[in-house]
PDB file of C-alpha atoms in Angstrom:
ATOM      1  CA  MET A   8       0.048   0.190   0.074  1.00 68.00           C
ATOM      2  CA  ALA A   9       1.185   3.610  -0.948  1.00 84.00           C
ATOM      3  CA  ILE A  10       0.257   5.370   1.994  1.00 89.00           C
ATOM      4  CA  THR A  11       1.187   5.044   5.738  1.00 90.00           C
ATOM      5  CA  GLN A  12      -1.528   6.559   7.850  1.00 89.00           C
ATOM      6  CA  VAL A  13       0.047   8.165  11.301  1.00 89.00           C
ATOM      7  CA  ASN A  14      -1.108  10.647  14.729  1.00 87.00           C
ATOM      8  CA  ALA A  15       1.665  13.420  15.037  1.00 88.00           C
ATOM      9  CA  THR A  16       2.599  13.229  18.778  1.00 91.00           C
ATOM     10  CA  GLY A  17       1.411  16.238  20.192  1.00 92.00           C
ATOM     11  CA  LEU A  18      -1.951  16.500  18.412  1.00 89.00           C
ATOM     12  CA  PRO A  19      -4.959  15.176  19.431  1.00 87.00           C
ATOM     13  CA  GLU A  20      -5.513  11.842  18.156  1.00 84.00           C
ATOM     14  CA  ILE A  21      -8.677  11.633  16.464  1.00 79.00           C
ATOM     15  CA  ASP A  22     -10.508   8.023  16.251  1.00 76.00           C
ATOM     16  CA  LEU A  23     -12.207   8.567  12.590  1.00 73.00           C
ATOM     17  CA  TYR A  24      -9.169   9.968  10.958  1.00 78.00           C
ATOM     18  CA  ARG A  25      -5.502  10.347  11.132  1.00 86.00           C
ATOM     19  CA  GLN A  26      -3.525  13.683  11.024  1.00 88.00           C
ATOM     20  CA  VAL A  27      -0.903  12.579   8.205  1.00 92.00           C
ATOM     21  CA  SER A  28      -0.693  10.434   5.328  1.00 89.00           C
ATOM     22  CA  VAL A  29       2.935   9.411   4.251  1.00 92.00           C
ATOM     23  CA  ALA A  30       3.019   8.378   0.633  1.00 89.00           C
ATOM     24  CA  THR A  31       5.498   6.073  -1.090  1.00 90.00           C
ATOM     25  CA  GLY A  32       3.987   5.160  -4.039  1.00 85.00           C
ATOM     26  CA  SER A  33       4.441   6.602  -7.836  1.00 90.00           C
ATOM     27  CA  ARG A  34       0.943   8.158  -9.514  1.00 94.00           C
ATOM     28  CA  LEU A  35      -1.056  10.689  -7.718  1.00 95.00           C
ATOM     29  CA  VAL A  36      -5.090  10.568  -8.473  1.00 96.00           C
ATOM     30  CA  PHE A  37      -6.587  13.352  -8.140  1.00 96.00           C
ATOM     31  CA  LEU A  38     -10.620  13.020  -7.935  1.00 96.00           C
ATOM     32  CA  ALA A  39     -13.033  15.914  -8.655  1.00 97.00           C
ATOM     33  CA  GLY A  40     -15.207  16.856  -6.175  1.00 97.00           C
ATOM     34  CA  GLN A  41     -17.621  13.688  -5.682  1.00 98.00           C
ATOM     35  CA  VAL A  42     -21.677  14.844  -4.823  1.00 98.00           C
ATOM     36  CA  ALA A  43     -24.294  12.877  -3.536  1.00 98.00           C
ATOM     37  CA  TRP A  44     -25.730  11.437  -6.669  1.00 98.00           C
ATOM     38  CA  ASP A  45     -25.976   7.144  -7.353  1.00 97.00           C
ATOM     39  CA  SER A  46     -25.263   6.148 -10.615  1.00 96.00           C
ATOM     40  CA  ASP A  47     -27.971   7.576 -12.195  1.00 97.00           C
ATOM     41  CA  GLY A  48     -27.295  10.826 -10.945  1.00 96.00           C
ATOM     42  CA  VAL A  49     -30.364  10.617  -8.805  1.00 97.00           C
ATOM     43  CA  THR A  50     -29.190  12.613  -5.287  1.00 98.00           C
ATOM     44  CA  VAL A  51     -28.793  10.450  -2.562  1.00 98.00           C
ATOM     45  CA  GLY A  52     -30.138  11.385   1.080  1.00 98.00           C
ATOM     46  CA  GLU A  53     -31.442  14.490  -0.141  1.00 97.00           C
ATOM     47  CA  GLY A  54     -32.282  16.266   2.904  1.00 98.00           C
ATOM     48  CA  ASP A  55     -30.171  14.174   5.031  1.00 98.00           C
ATOM     49  CA  LEU A  56     -26.251  15.290   5.630  1.00 98.00           C
ATOM     50  CA  ALA A  57     -25.122  12.185   6.588  1.00 98.00           C
ATOM     51  CA  ALA A  58     -26.415   9.805   3.958  1.00 98.00           C
ATOM     52  CA  GLN A  59     -25.387  12.390   1.458  1.00 98.00           C
ATOM     53  CA  ILE A  60     -21.570  11.425   3.338  1.00 97.00           C
ATOM     54  CA  GLU A  61     -22.018   7.959   3.166  1.00 97.00           C
ATOM     55  CA  GLN A  62     -22.503   8.395  -0.426  1.00 98.00           C
ATOM     56  CA  CYS A  63     -19.675  11.047  -1.413  1.00 97.00           C
ATOM     57  CA  TYR A  64     -17.244   8.495   0.133  1.00 95.00           C
ATOM     58  CA  VAL A  65     -18.938   5.650  -1.705  1.00 96.00           C
ATOM     59  CA  ASN A  66     -18.354   8.014  -5.029  1.00 97.00           C
ATOM     60  CA  VAL A  67     -14.600   8.454  -4.318  1.00 96.00           C
ATOM     61  CA  ALA A  68     -13.861   4.373  -4.393  1.00 95.00           C
ATOM     62  CA  THR A  69     -15.946   4.378  -7.080  1.00 96.00           C
ATOM     63  CA  ALA A  70     -13.835   6.606  -8.623  1.00 97.00           C
ATOM     64  CA  LEU A  71     -10.892   4.872  -7.454  1.00 95.00           C
ATOM     65  CA  SER A  72     -11.864   1.537  -8.753  1.00 96.00           C
ATOM     66  CA  GLU A  73     -11.585   2.485 -12.020  1.00 96.00           C
ATOM     67  CA  VAL A  74      -7.903   3.214 -12.176  1.00 96.00           C
ATOM     68  CA  GLY A  75      -6.843   0.094  -9.682  1.00 95.00           C
ATOM     69  CA  GLY A  76      -7.209   2.025  -6.139  1.00 94.00           C
ATOM     70  CA  SER A  77      -8.980   1.534  -3.366  1.00 92.00           C
ATOM     71  CA  PHE A  78     -10.241   3.868  -0.639  1.00 89.00           C
ATOM     72  CA  HIS A  79      -6.384   2.717   1.423  1.00 89.00           C
ATOM     73  CA  ASP A  80      -5.030   4.795  -1.391  1.00 93.00           C
ATOM     74  CA  VAL A  81      -6.621   8.157  -0.089  1.00 93.00           C
ATOM     75  CA  ALA A  82      -3.799  10.406   0.949  1.00 94.00           C
ATOM     76  CA  LYS A  83      -5.716  14.015   1.567  1.00 95.00           C
ATOM     77  CA  LEU A  84     -10.052  14.635   1.582  1.00 96.00           C
ATOM     78  CA  THR A  85     -11.512  18.269   1.068  1.00 97.00           C
ATOM     79  CA  VAL A  86     -14.742  18.441   2.206  1.00 97.00           C
ATOM     80  CA  CYS A  87     -17.063  20.973   1.734  1.00 98.00           C
ATOM     81  CA  VAL A  88     -20.372  21.291   3.458  1.00 98.00           C
ATOM     82  CA  VAL A  89     -23.334  23.653   3.050  1.00 98.00           C
ATOM     83  CA  ASP A  90     -24.348  25.992   5.431  1.00 98.00           C
ATOM     84  CA  TRP A  91     -21.753  24.696   8.092  1.00 98.00           C
ATOM     85  CA  THR A  92     -21.925  25.242  11.494  1.00 98.00           C
ATOM     86  CA  ALA A  93     -20.874  23.494  14.429  1.00 96.00           C
ATOM     87  CA  ASP A  94     -23.971  21.593  15.547  1.00 98.00           C
ATOM     88  CA  LYS A  95     -23.717  19.551  12.132  1.00 98.00           C
ATOM     89  CA  MET A  96     -20.527  18.176  13.277  1.00 95.00           C
ATOM     90  CA  PRO A  97     -22.169  14.819  14.810  1.00 96.00           C
ATOM     91  CA  LEU A  98     -24.425  14.535  11.455  1.00 97.00           C
ATOM     92  CA  LEU A  99     -20.604  15.058   9.532  1.00 95.00           C
ATOM     93  CA  LEU A 100     -19.159  12.027  12.171  1.00 92.00           C
ATOM     94  CA  ASP A 101     -22.097   9.788  11.571  1.00 95.00           C
ATOM     95  CA  GLY A 102     -21.635  10.206   7.888  1.00 95.00           C
ATOM     96  CA  MET A 103     -17.586   9.022   8.178  1.00 91.00           C
ATOM     97  CA  ALA A 104     -18.042   6.177  10.441  1.00 89.00           C
ATOM     98  CA  ARG A 105     -21.265   4.734   8.065  1.00 94.00           C
ATOM     99  CA  ALA A 106     -18.762   5.143   4.818  1.00 93.00           C
ATOM    100  CA  ALA A 107     -15.762   3.669   6.840  1.00 89.00           C
ATOM    101  CA  ALA A 108     -17.416   0.537   8.165  1.00 91.00           C
ATOM    102  CA  ARG A 109     -19.266  -0.100   4.566  1.00 93.00           C
ATOM    103  CA  LEU A 110     -15.863   0.534   2.564  1.00 92.00           C
ATOM    104  CA  GLY A 111     -14.123  -0.886   5.782  1.00 89.00           C
ATOM    105  CA  MET A 112     -11.837   1.520   5.721  1.00 85.00           C
ATOM    106  CA  THR A 113     -10.267   2.561   9.180  1.00 76.00           C
ATOM    107  CA  PRO A 114      -9.425   4.910   9.960  1.00 71.00           C
ATOM    108  CA  VAL A 115     -10.004   7.737   7.433  1.00 79.00           C
ATOM    109  CA  PRO A 116      -7.442   9.748   5.759  1.00 87.00           C
ATOM    110  CA  PRO A 117      -6.694  13.527   6.594  1.00 91.00           C
ATOM    111  CA  ALA A 118      -9.136  15.645   6.104  1.00 92.00           C
ATOM    112  CA  SER A 119      -9.911  19.475   5.785  1.00 95.00           C
ATOM    113  CA  LEU A 120     -13.340  20.884   6.248  1.00 96.00           C
ATOM    114  CA  LEU A 121     -14.595  24.013   4.569  1.00 98.00           C
ATOM    115  CA  GLY A 122     -17.836  25.243   5.494  1.00 98.00           C
ATOM    116  CA  VAL A 123     -19.450  26.689   1.854  1.00 98.00           C
ATOM    117  CA  ALA A 124     -22.330  29.080   0.813  1.00 98.00           C
ATOM    118  CA  ALA A 125     -23.636  26.355  -1.958  1.00 98.00           C
ATOM    119  CA  LEU A 126     -22.796  23.871  -4.560  1.00 97.00           C
ATOM    120  CA  ASP A 127     -23.806  22.985  -7.875  1.00 92.00           C
ATOM    121  CA  VAL A 128     -27.365  21.087  -7.233  1.00 95.00           C
ATOM    122  CA  PRO A 129     -29.513  23.040  -4.574  1.00 97.00           C
ATOM    123  CA  GLU A 130     -30.180  19.456  -2.721  1.00 98.00           C
ATOM    124  CA  HIS A 131     -26.770  18.149  -2.770  1.00 98.00           C
ATOM    125  CA  LEU A 132     -25.464  19.694   0.500  1.00 98.00           C
ATOM    126  CA  VAL A 133     -21.356  18.293   0.745  1.00 98.00           C
ATOM    127  CA  GLU A 134     -19.143  17.842  -1.637  1.00 98.00           C
ATOM    128  CA  ILE A 135     -15.859  15.717  -1.523  1.00 98.00           C
ATOM    129  CA  GLU A 136     -12.595  15.646  -3.240  1.00 97.00           C
ATOM    130  CA  ALA A 137      -9.646  13.489  -3.184  1.00 96.00           C
ATOM    131  CA  THR A 138      -6.210  13.051  -3.648  1.00 96.00           C
ATOM    132  CA  ALA A 139      -4.948   9.655  -3.764  1.00 95.00           C
ATOM    133  CA  VAL A 140      -1.830   7.586  -4.711  1.00 95.00           C
ATOM    134  CA  LEU A 141      -0.830   4.360  -6.006  1.00 94.00           C
ATOM    135  CA  ASP A 142       1.547   2.096  -6.168  1.00 89.00           C
TER     136      ASP A 142
END
């Protein structure tokens, strides 16, 4: 595997993700932001942030499988959430945990969380972009 995930001594340890990814592979993969569409372009979990986060993670894994990778190859995520407020954190963590269980990927790689005003489609509550490294 091209990615090793660690928590640095002196930084908080968070169960659902790691603070650092070390990449040793030779192919960089940059995924466009994934939204909560199923394979037919229908929004999954309309109005349900946790369900949409789960679907976004599944879509990242699906895109990576097309190029011979998996979620285990993800070095970094950027998560954009519409109208982010701290009270949405339990929904975010629930969606991440559901995706991790569904995809067998614990821990989740380092991630940045950004609050945004809107996304491409009003029904979309979250978009997740990924960078992966493959051997």
